[in-house]
Structure formats: C-alpha cells, structure tokens
Coordinates of C-alpha atoms and ligand atoms in Angstrom, one line a residue:
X1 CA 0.0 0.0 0.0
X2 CA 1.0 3.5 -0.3
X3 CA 3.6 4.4 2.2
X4 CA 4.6 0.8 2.4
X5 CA 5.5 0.1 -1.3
X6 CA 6.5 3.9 -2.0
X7 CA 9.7 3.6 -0.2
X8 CA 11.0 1.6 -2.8
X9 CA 11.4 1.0 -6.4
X10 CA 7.7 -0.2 -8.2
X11 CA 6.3 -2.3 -6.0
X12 CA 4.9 -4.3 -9.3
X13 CA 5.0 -7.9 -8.7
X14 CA 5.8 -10.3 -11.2
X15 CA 2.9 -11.5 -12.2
X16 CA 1.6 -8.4 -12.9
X17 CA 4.2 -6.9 -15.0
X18 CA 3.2 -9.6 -17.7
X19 CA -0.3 -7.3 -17.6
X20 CA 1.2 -3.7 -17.0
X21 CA 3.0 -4.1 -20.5
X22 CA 3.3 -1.3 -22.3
X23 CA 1.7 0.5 -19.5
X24 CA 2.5 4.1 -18.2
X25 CA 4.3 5.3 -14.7
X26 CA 1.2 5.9 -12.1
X27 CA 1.9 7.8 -9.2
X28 CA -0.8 7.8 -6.5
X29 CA -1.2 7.5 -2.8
X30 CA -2.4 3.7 -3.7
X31 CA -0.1 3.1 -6.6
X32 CA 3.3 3.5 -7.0
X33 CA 4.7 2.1 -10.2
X34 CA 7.5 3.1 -12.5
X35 CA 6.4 2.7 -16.7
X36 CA 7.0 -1.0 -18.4
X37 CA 8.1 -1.2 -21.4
X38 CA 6.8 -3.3 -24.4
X39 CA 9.1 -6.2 -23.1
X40 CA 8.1 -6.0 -19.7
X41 CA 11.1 -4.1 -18.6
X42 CA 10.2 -1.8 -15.4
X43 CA 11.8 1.7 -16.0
X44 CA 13.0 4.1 -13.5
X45 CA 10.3 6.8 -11.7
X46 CA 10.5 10.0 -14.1
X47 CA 10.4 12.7 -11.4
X48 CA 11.0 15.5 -14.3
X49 CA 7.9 14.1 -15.7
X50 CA 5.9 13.9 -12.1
X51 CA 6.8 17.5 -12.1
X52 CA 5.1 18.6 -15.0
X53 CA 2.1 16.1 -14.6
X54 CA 1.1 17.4 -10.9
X55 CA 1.7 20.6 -11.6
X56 CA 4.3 21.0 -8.6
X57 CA 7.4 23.1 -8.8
X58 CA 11.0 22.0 -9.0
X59 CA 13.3 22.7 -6.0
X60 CA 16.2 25.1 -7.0
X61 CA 19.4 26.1 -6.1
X62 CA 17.6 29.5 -5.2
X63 CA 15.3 27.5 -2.7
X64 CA 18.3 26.2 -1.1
X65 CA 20.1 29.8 -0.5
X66 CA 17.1 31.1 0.5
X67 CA 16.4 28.6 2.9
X68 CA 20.0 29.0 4.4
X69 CA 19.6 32.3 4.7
X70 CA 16.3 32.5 6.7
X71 CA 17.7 29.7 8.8
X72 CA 20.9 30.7 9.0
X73 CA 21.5 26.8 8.8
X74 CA 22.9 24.9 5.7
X75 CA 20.7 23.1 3.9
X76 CA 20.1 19.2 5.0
X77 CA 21.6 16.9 2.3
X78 CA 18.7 15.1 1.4
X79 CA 17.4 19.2 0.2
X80 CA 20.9 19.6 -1.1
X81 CA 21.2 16.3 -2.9
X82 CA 17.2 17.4 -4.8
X83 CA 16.0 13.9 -2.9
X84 CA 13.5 16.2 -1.5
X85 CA 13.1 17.6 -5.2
X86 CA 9.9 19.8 -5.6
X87 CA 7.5 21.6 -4.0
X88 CA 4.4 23.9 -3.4
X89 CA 4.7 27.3 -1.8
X90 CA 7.8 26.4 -0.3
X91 CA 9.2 29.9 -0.7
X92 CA 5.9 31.4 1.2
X93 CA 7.2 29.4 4.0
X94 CA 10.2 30.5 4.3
X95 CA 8.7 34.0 4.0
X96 CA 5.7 33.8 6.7
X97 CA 8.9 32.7 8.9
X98 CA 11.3 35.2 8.4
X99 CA 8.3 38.3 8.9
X100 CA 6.3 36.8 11.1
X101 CA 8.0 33.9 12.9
X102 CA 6.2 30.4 12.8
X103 CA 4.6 27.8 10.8
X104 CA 3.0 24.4 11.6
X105 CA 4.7 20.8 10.2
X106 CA 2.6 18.5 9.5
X107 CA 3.2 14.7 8.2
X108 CA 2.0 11.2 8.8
X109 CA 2.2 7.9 7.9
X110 CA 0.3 4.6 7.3
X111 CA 0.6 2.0 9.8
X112 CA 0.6 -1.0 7.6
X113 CA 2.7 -2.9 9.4
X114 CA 4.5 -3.1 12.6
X115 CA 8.4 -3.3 11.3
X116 CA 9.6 0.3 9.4
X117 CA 12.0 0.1 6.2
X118 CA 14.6 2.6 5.5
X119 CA 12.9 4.2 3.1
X120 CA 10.1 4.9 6.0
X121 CA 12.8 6.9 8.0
X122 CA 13.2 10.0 5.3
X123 CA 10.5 11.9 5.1
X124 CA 10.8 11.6 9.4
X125 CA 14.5 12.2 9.1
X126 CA 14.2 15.3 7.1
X127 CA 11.0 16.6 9.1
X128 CA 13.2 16.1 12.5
X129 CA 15.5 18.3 10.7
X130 CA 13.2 21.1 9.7
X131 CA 11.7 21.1 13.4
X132 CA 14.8 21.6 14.9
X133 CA 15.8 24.2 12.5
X134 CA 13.1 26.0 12.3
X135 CA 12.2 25.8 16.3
X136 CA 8.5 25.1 15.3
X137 CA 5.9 22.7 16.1
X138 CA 4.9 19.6 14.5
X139 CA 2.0 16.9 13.8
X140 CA 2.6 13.3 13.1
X141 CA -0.9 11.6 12.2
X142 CA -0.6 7.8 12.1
X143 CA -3.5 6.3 9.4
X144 CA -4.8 3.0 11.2
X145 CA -8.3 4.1 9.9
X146 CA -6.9 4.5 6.4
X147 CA -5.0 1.1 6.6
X148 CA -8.0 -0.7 7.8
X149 CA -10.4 0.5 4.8
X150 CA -7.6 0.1 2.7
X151 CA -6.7 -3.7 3.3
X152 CA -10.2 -4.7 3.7
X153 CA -10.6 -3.2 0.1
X154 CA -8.1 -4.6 -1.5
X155 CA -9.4 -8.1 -0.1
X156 CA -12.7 -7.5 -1.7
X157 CA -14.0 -7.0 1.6
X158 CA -12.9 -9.9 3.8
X159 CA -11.3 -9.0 6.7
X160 CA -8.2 -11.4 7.7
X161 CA -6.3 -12.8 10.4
X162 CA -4.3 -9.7 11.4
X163 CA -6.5 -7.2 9.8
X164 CA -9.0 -5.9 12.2
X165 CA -9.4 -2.1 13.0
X166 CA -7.6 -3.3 16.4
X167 CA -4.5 -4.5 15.0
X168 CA -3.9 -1.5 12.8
X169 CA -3.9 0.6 15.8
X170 CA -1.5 -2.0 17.1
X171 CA 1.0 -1.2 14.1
X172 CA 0.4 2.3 14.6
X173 CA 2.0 2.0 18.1
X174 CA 4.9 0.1 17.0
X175 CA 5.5 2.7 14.5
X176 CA 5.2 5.8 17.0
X177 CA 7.8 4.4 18.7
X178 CA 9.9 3.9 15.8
X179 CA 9.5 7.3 15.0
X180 CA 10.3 8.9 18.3
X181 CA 12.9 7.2 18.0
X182 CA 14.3 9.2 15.1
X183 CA 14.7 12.0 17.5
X184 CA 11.8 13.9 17.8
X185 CA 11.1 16.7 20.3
X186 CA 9.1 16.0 22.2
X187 CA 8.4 19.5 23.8
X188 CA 7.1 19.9 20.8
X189 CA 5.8 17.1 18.6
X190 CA 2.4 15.4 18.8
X191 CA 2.0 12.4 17.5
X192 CA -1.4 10.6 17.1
X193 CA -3.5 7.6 15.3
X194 CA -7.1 8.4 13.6
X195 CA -9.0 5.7 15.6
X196 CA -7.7 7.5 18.9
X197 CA -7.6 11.5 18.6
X198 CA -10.5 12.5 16.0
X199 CA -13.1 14.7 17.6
X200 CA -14.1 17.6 18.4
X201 CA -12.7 20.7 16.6
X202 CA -10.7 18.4 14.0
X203 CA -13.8 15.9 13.1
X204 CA -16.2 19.4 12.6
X205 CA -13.1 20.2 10.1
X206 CA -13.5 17.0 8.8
X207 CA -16.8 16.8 8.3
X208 CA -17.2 20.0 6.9
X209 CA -14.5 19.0 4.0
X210 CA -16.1 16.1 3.2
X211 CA -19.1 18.5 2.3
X212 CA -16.7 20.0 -0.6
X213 CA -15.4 16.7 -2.2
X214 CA -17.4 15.1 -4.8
X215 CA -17.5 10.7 -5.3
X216 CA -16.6 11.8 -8.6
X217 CA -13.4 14.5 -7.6
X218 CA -12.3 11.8 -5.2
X219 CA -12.5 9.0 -7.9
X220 CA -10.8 11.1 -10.2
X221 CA -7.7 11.7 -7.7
X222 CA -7.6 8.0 -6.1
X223 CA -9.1 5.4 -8.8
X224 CA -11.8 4.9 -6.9
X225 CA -15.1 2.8 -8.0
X226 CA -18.5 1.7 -7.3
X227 CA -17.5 -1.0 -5.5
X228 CA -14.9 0.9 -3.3
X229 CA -15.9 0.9 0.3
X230 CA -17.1 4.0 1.1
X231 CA -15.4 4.8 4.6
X232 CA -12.2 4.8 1.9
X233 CA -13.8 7.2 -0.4
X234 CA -14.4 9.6 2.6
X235 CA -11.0 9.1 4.4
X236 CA -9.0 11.6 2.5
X237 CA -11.0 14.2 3.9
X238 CA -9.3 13.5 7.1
X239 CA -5.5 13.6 5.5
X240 CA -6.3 17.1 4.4
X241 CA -7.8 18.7 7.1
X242 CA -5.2 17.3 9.5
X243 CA -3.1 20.1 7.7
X244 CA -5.2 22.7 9.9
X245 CA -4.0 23.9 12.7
X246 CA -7.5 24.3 14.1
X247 CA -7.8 21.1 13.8
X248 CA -5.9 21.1 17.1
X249 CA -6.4 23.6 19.5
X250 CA -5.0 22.3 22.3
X251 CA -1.4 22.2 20.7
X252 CA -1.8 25.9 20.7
X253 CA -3.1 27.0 23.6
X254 CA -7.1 26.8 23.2
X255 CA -9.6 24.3 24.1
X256 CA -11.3 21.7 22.3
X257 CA -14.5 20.8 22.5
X258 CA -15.2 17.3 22.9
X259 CA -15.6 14.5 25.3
X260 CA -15.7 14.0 28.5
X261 CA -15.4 18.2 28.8
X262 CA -17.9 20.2 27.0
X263 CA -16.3 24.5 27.5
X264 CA -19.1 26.4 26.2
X265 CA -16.5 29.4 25.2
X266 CA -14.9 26.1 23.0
X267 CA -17.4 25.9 21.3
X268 CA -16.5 27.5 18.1
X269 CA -13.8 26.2 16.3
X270 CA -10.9 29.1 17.2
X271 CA -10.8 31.5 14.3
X272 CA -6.7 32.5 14.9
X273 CA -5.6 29.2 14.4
X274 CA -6.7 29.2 10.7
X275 CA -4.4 32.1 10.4
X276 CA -1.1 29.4 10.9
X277 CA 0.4 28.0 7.8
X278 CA 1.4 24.4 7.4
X279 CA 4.0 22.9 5.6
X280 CA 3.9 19.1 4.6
X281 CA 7.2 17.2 3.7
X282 CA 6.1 14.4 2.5
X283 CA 6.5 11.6 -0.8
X284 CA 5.0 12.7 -3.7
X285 CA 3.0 9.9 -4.0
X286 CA 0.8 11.8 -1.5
X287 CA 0.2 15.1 -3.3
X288 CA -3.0 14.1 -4.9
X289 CA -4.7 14.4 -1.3
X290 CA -3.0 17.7 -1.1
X291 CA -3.5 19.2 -4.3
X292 CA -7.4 18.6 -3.4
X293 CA -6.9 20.2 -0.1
X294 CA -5.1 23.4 -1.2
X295 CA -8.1 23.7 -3.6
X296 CA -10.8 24.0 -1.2
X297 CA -8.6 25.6 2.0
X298 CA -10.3 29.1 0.9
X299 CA -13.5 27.8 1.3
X300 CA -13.7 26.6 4.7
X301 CA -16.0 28.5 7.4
X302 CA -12.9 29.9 9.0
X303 CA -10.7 30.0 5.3
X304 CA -7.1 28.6 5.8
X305 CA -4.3 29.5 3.9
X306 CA -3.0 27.1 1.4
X307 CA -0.6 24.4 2.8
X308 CA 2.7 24.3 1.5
X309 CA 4.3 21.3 0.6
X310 CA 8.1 19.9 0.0
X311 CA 8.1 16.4 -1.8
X312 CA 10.6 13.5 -1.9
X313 CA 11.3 10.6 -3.9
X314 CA 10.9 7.4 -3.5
X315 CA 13.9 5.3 -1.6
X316 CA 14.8 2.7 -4.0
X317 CA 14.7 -0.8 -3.5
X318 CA 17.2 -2.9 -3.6
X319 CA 17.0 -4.5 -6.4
X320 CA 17.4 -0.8 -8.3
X321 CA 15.4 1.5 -9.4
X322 CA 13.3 -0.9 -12.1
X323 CA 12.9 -3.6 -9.4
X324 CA 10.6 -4.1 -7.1
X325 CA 9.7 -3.9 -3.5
X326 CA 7.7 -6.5 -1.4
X327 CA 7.2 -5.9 2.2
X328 CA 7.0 -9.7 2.8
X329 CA 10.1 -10.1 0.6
X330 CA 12.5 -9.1 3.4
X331 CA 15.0 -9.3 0.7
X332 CA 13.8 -6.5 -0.9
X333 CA 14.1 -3.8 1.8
X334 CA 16.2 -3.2 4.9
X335 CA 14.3 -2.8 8.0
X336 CA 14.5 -0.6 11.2
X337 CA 14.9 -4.0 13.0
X338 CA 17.4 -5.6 11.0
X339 CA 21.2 -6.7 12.4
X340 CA 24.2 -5.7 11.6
X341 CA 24.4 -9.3 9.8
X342 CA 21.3 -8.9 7.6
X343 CA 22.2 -5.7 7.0
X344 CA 25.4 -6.8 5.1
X345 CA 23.9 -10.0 3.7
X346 CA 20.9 -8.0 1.7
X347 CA 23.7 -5.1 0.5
X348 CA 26.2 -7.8 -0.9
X349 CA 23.6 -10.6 -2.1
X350 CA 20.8 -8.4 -3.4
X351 CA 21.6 -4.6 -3.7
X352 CA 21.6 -3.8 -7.8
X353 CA 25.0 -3.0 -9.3
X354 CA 25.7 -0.1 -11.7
X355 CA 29.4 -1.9 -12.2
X356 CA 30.6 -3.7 -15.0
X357 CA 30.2 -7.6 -15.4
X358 CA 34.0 -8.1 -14.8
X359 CA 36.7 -6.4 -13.0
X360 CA 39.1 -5.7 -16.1
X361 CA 36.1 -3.8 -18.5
X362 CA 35.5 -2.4 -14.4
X363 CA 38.6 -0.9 -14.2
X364 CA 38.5 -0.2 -18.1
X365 CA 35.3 1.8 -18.4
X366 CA 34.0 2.2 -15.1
X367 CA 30.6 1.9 -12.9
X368 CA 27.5 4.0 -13.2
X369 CA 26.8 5.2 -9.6
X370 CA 23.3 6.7 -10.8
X371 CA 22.1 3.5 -10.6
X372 CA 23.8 1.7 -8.3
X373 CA 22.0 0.6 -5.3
X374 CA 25.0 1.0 -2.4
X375 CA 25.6 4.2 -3.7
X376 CA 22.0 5.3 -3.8
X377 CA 21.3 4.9 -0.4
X378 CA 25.2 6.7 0.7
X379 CA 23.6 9.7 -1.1
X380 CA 20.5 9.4 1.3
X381 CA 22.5 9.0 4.7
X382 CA 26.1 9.5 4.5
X383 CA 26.1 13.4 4.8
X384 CA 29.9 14.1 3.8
X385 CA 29.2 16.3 0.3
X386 CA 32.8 15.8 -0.1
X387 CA 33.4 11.8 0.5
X388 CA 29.8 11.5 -1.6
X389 CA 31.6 13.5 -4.4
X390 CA 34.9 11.1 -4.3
X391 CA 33.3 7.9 -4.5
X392 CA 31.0 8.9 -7.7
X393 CA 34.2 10.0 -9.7
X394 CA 36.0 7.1 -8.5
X395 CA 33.5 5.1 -9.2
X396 CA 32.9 6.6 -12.5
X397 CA 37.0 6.1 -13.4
X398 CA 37.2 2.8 -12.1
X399 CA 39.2 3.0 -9.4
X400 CA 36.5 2.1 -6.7
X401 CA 34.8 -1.5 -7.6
X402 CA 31.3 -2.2 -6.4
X403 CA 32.3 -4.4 -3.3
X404 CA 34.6 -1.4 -2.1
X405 CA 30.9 0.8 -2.2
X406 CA 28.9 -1.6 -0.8
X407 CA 31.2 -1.8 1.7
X408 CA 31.1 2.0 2.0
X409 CA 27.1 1.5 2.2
X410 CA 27.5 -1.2 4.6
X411 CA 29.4 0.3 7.1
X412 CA 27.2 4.0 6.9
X413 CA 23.6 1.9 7.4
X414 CA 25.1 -0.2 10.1
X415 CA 25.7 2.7 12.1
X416 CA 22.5 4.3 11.2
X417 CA 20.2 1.5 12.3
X418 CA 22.2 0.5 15.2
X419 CA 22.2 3.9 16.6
X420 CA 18.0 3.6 15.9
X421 CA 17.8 0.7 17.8
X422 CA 19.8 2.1 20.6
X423 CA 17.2 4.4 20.9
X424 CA 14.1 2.1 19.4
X425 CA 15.0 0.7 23.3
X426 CA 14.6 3.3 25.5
X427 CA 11.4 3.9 24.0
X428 CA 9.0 2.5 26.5
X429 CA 4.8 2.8 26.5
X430 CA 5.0 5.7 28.9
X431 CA 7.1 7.9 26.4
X432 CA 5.2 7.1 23.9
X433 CA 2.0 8.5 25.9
X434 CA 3.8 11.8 26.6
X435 CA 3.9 12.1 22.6
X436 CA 0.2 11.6 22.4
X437 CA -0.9 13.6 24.9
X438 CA -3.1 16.7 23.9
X439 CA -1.2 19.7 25.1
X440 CA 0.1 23.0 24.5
X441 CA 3.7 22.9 22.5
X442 CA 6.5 24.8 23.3
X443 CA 8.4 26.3 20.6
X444 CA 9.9 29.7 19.5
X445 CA 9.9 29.9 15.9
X446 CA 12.4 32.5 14.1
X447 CA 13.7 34.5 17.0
X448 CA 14.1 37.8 14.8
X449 CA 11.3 37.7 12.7
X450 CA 11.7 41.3 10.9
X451 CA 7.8 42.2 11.1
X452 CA 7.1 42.6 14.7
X453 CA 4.2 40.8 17.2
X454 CA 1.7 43.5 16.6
X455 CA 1.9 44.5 12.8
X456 CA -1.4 43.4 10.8
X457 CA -2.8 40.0 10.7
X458 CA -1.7 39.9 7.2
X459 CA -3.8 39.5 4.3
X460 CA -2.3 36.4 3.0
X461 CA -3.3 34.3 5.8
X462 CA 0.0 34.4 7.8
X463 CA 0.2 34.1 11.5
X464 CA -1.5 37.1 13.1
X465 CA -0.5 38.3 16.3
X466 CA -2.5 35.7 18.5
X467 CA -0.4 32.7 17.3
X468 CA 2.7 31.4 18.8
X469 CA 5.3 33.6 20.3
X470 CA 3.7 36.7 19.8
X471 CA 5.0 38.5 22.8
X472 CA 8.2 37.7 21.8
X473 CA 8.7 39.4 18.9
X474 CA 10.4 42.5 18.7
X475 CA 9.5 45.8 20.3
X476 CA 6.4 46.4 17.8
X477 CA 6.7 49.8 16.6
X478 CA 7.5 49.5 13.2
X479 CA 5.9 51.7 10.6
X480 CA 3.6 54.1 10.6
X481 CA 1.1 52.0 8.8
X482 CA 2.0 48.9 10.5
X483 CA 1.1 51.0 13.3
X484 CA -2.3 51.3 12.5
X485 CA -2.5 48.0 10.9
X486 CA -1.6 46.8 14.4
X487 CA -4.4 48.9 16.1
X488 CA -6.9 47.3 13.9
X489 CA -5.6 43.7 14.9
X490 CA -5.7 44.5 18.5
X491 CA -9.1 45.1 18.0
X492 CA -9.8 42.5 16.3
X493 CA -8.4 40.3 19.0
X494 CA -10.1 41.9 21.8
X495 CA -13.6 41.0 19.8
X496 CA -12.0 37.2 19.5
X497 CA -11.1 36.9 22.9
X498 CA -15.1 38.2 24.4
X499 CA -16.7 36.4 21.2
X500 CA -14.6 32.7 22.0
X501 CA -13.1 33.2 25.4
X502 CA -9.6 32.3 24.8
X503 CA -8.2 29.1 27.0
X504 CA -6.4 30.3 30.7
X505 CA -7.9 33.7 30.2
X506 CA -5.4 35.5 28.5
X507 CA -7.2 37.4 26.0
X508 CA -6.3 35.1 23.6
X509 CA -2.7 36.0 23.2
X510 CA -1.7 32.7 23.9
X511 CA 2.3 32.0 23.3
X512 CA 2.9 28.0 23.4
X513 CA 6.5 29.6 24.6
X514 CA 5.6 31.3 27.4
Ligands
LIG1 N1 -1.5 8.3 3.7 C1 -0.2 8.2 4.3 C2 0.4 6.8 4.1 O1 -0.3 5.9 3.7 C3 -0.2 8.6 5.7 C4 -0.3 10.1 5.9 C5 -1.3 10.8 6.6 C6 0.6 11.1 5.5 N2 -1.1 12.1 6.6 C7 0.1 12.4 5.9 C8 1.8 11.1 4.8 C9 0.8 13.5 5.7 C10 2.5 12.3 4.5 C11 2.0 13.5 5.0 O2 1.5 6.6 4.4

C-alpha cells in the first residue's frame, strides 16, 4: 500500500508486469509504479515528468540559499542532494517565517505494518531536521483508519487474520515508537493515530471537508469505483484537514470541544488558528490528497491559507530502481529491526550494481553510480558532500569496484540502524503517551522575525499576532502603517477573545512559549 511500497522502487509484482506491459508510470497515494516497457522491462520513476504532470514546482538552487539564509543553517543533504526535489509554496514558507516567525509541520504515515523500512525513516528524518531548524511545532498523524479501509478493500471486503481495526492501531504503536525514536522533540511534537484523537474541533473540520469533495473528484484523484468501500472514499478528507491547525487547538493554547469536557467558550472552532500556515514534507505519491486540499482551504468556514508542501522521492529498493519492492520479501528492503548481519547479507547478495560484469572492463570503463543501489542509499544517509563526491568519480573512473561501495554502504547503514535501535530501546509505552498527549507545545519559531508581534494580521493568511510567540517578537513599533494595521488587529483580537473566550484567560494572546 501507499507508504509501504512507495519507499521503494515499483512495488509491481511479477505476475503483474506480464499485464502492465506497455503501461505508463502511475503515481498515486495507492499506486506507486515506475512505466513498463513493451518487453516487460520496469523503468525508472520519471520525477521531471511527475513534475510537470502534478503541476508542482521544482526545488532550486535559489530554494536552497534562501532557505540557508532564513535559517541561518545549511541546507540538509537530502534538500541539497534534490532527494527532496519539488515543492508547493515552499518559498511562502520561508517568507511567513522570516516576517512573522512560525509555521506548523505536519506529516503522517500509514501503519501497515509493525516493522519500518529505511525508506520509511526520510520523510521523518528530514521533518526532525526542519523542526529543529526552524524551532516550530509539529503533527505526526498515524492512518490506522486508512489502513484498515484500505486492506479490507483490496481483499474485496474480507477482513483477515491480522487485519482488524484493532490491529492496525497495534501497528500504529509500534510505528510511534519507531518514529520517536528518530529523535523527535518532544516538547514539541504530537503524534497521534485516527482511531484515537479524531473529535471535536478536528472531526467538525473534517466533516465540513467532506461537504466540498465530490464521489466523482475523489474518484478522479484515487481510482476509486462503485465497488470501493465507502469509509475509503471519505478518508481523505481526514488527511487534508489534518493540515489545519484548528484542527488542534490544544497544541496551541485553546480548548477543544469534545468528550468527557464540554467549555461552552470552545465551542467554536478558534478562528486565529486558521491564520497558521502548514508545511507538509512528504512523498510525492501523496500530493494528490494535497492538491485537493489546497483547492478548497479558501472555502472553509474559518478560510485557511494554502498548505505548502516539499516532496521527496521514493527510496529505491534494492534491487534498483526498475525492481521491485515487497514488504513480505524481506530481501527486498532493509528494515529498522534488522542486524548488523542482515544488514550486510541484503547489500552484498541483493543490492543492484551499476558496475561492470568483470573487473578488467571495471577498471577499463567504469561503474555507473546513478544506478547503483549501495551508492543510492550513501547519497540518502552518508552526509559528507565531499566523500559523496569522491566515491562517484572514482566510481565513475574505475578506481572504486562495487564491493569497495557496498562496503562503504554497509558500514554508513550499520551505524545508522544501530544507533536507531539504541534508541528504538529506550522507547518505552509511557514515552510514547507523553507524545500523544493533547497539550500546549513549546516552541519559538524565528527569534528575529523582521515584522514585529503586533503589525497586521496579514492578508495572505500568515500568522496574526495571537499565534505562537507573539509576545516575543520585537519591540512592535514599526511603521507608521504597521502602526495602524496593528491597532486594527488589536481590535480584532479583543472582539476574538469576548466572542470565544480564549483558554487560561489571556485574551487570547496565547504564546505556546511562554
Ligand atoms: N496516507 C499516508 C500513508 O499511507 C499517511 C499520511 C497521513 C501522510 N497524513 C500524511 C503522509 C501527511 C504524509 C503526509 O502513508
């Protein structure tokens, strides 16, 4: 399914390449599948060509200075290396956080099983990353509801051994902890499954999306059919308002209204949360939920701005980027839970070579690290531009023979998942809780955002001066028309705060910092 199979190359099996012949790639949160030829030959995922078929925007060189500049941080290598390689709005992100200081993260993940791959880790990696560098909070939403429908779908409706709603919200916990154990703050990360946390402020979002989705737009985006169940049909509606920050008001300071508590002044969904941009890193295989979201964000109730999104591509599998990927072929991915043995075993048995058949024409004309699987996966997690750089060329002349990078490859994912299950250990029930638990998050965003706490609640939908941190931006002056600008949000804020009764009684000025 999605997640599962997109980590790695098509995950087309076998017997179905004999039909897909001839067939083009399809990308899609249920299909991930690379084009096959006339002779049943899987190709490569054309990324240039996903670009210009969603629509989405490539990630430049200008994206990257940009971003190092806001942050003052260099860029992580899977930005710098284009594995995370387009994007939507990415530069209004960076510019809502340099002015006004803060954004919201948002990703998730399917729990289809209980064991991660290493393709799981990088969108998670690379979010951990943009956390900590941008000091802002974050939303993990863990799909057991989604898996469920899903499975019991593809199994025309029987529900097997291992299958129940239950056990999906078993995988989900098995994944949470995999995922906190990437590193996560937890000061300010929440982390929650469907089947647990939808409710109140975030199922009124949901329900009110699935009032502006169409059987025959969601068909037209998943492949849905008559015979699809319908709690799958609906489900995306969930995966796109998850994006809101209103969908969570506690994270921020304000009550929710829900179960066993009922706060009359919560009663509302809170209006200056909608304010909060999102940003989604994420696989491409899951824009087509998000291209449908950013469509209808402007016509909520309380209207949203349009989520911003930075997409990845797929981790390839290891039998190279035409081959394909089988979660119960364990030789076809490395997992989170694998030793130090297995590890080696699947790189020297089964990773794809792009050397030559012997070692003289080796030596003579040299590998192709583009397609080599060792080297693939040193460009995802070996971070040294510079050794990166060194073992292409000497791959490229000859010099370095596939063994030699596999053992390079080894050596780097060795020390990767052991330190993982170092920390996999430590991660006991009670930790996990602490993720999941409903509560205000403390971050600071950009520290010297250059418009100040009380300028306008911008037009564009950035964060107004009741979100995050507000008090802690600069001294507030600024111009004269920012002046008034700020007069008119103050008021505006005084009527929120009597009209929705903000949470602990602070007006509404509620600073997850403070
Ligand atoms: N549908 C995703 C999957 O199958 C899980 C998911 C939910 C997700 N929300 C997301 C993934 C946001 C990326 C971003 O894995």
């Amino acid at each position: 399914m999605a997640a599962e199979e997109a980590v790695g190359a098509p995950p087309a099996v076998a017997s179905q390449v004999e039909e897909k012949k001839g067939t083009s790639q399809q990308i899609d949160p249920y299909n991930v599948a690379g084009e096959v030829d006339e002779s049943g030959n899987i190709k490569a995922i054309d990324y240039d060509r996903l670009i210009q078929e969603f629509g989405v925007q490539p990630l430049t060189e200008d994206h990257l200075r940009r971003f190092e500049a806001v942050t003052g941080k260099k860029a992580h290598r899977l930005m710098r290396r284009k594995l995370f390689f387009s994007h939507r709005d990415f530069d209004k992100i960076l510019d809502t956080y340099e002015q006004y200081g803060t954004f919201m993260l948002y990703t998730g993940r399917g729990p289809s099983s209980g064991s991660m791959h290493l393709g799981h880790t990088v969108p998670f990696l690379f979010t951990k990353e943009l956390q900590d560098m941008f000091d802002v909070p974050l939303v993990i939403m863990l799909t057991d509801d989604e898996k469920y429908l899903y499975t019991r779908n593809k199994n025309e409706g029987h529900q097997k051994a291992g299958a129940a709603a239950d056990d999906f919200l078993d995988y989900a916990y098995e994944n949470i902890k995999d995922i906190i154990a990437l590193g996560f703050d937890p000061k300010k990360t929440f982390i929650y499954t469907d089947y647990e946390y939808l409710g109140g402020h975030f199922y009124r979002n949901v329900s009110e999306f699935e009032s502006l989705v169409t059987f025959n737009q969601a068909s037209g985006a998943f492949g849905f059919g008559n015979s699809t169940n319908i709690g799958l049909i609906a489900y995306g509606a969930k995966q796109c308002v998850a994006a809101f920050p209103s969908s969570y008001p506690d994270l921020f300071g304000y009550k929710d209204y829900r179960a066993p508590e009922y706060d009359l002044s919560a009663k509302r969904r809170h209006k200056p949360l909608s304010t909060i941009p999102t940003l989604i890193p994420c696989a491409i295989d899951q824009e087509p939920y998000f291209r449908i979201l950013r469509d209808r964000c402007d016509r909520m109730t309380d209207p949203h701005p349009k989520t911003a999104l930075i997409l990845s591509k797929f981790l390839t599998a290891l039998q190279g980027p035409g081959g394909k990927m089988s979660a119960s072929d364990p030789n076809s991915a490395i997992f989170m839970s694998d030793t130090p043995n297995q590890i080696k075993n699947k790189i020297n048995r089964h990773a794809f070579s792009g050397g030559r058949e012997s070692l003289e024409e080796h030596r003579k004309l040299g590998g192709n690290p583009d397609v080599d699987v060792a080297y693939t996966y040193l460009s995802y997690f070996l971070d040294d531009d510079e050794e990166l750089e060194e073992l292409a060329s000497k791959y490229r002349s000859g010099e370095l023979l596939t063994g030699e990078m596999k053992q390079r490859c080894i050596a780097e994912l060795q020390k990767f998942v052991g330190a993982f299950q170092e920390k996999r250990e430590g991660v006991t029930h009670e930790i996990m809780r602490e993720y999941m638990r409903p509560r205000r998050l403390e971050y600071q965003g950009n520290p010297n955002p250059t418009r100040p706490a009380s300028s306008a609640p911008p037009a564009n939908g950035v964060p107004a001066a009741e979100d995050a941190g507000a008090e802690k931006k600069g001294d507030g002056r600024g111009t004269k028309g920012e002046r008034k600008a700020a007069k008119l949000a103050a008021k505006k804020e005084e009527k929120m705060a009597t009209r929705q009764k903000a949470p602990d009684g602070d007006g509404g000025a509620s600073s997850p910092a403070a």
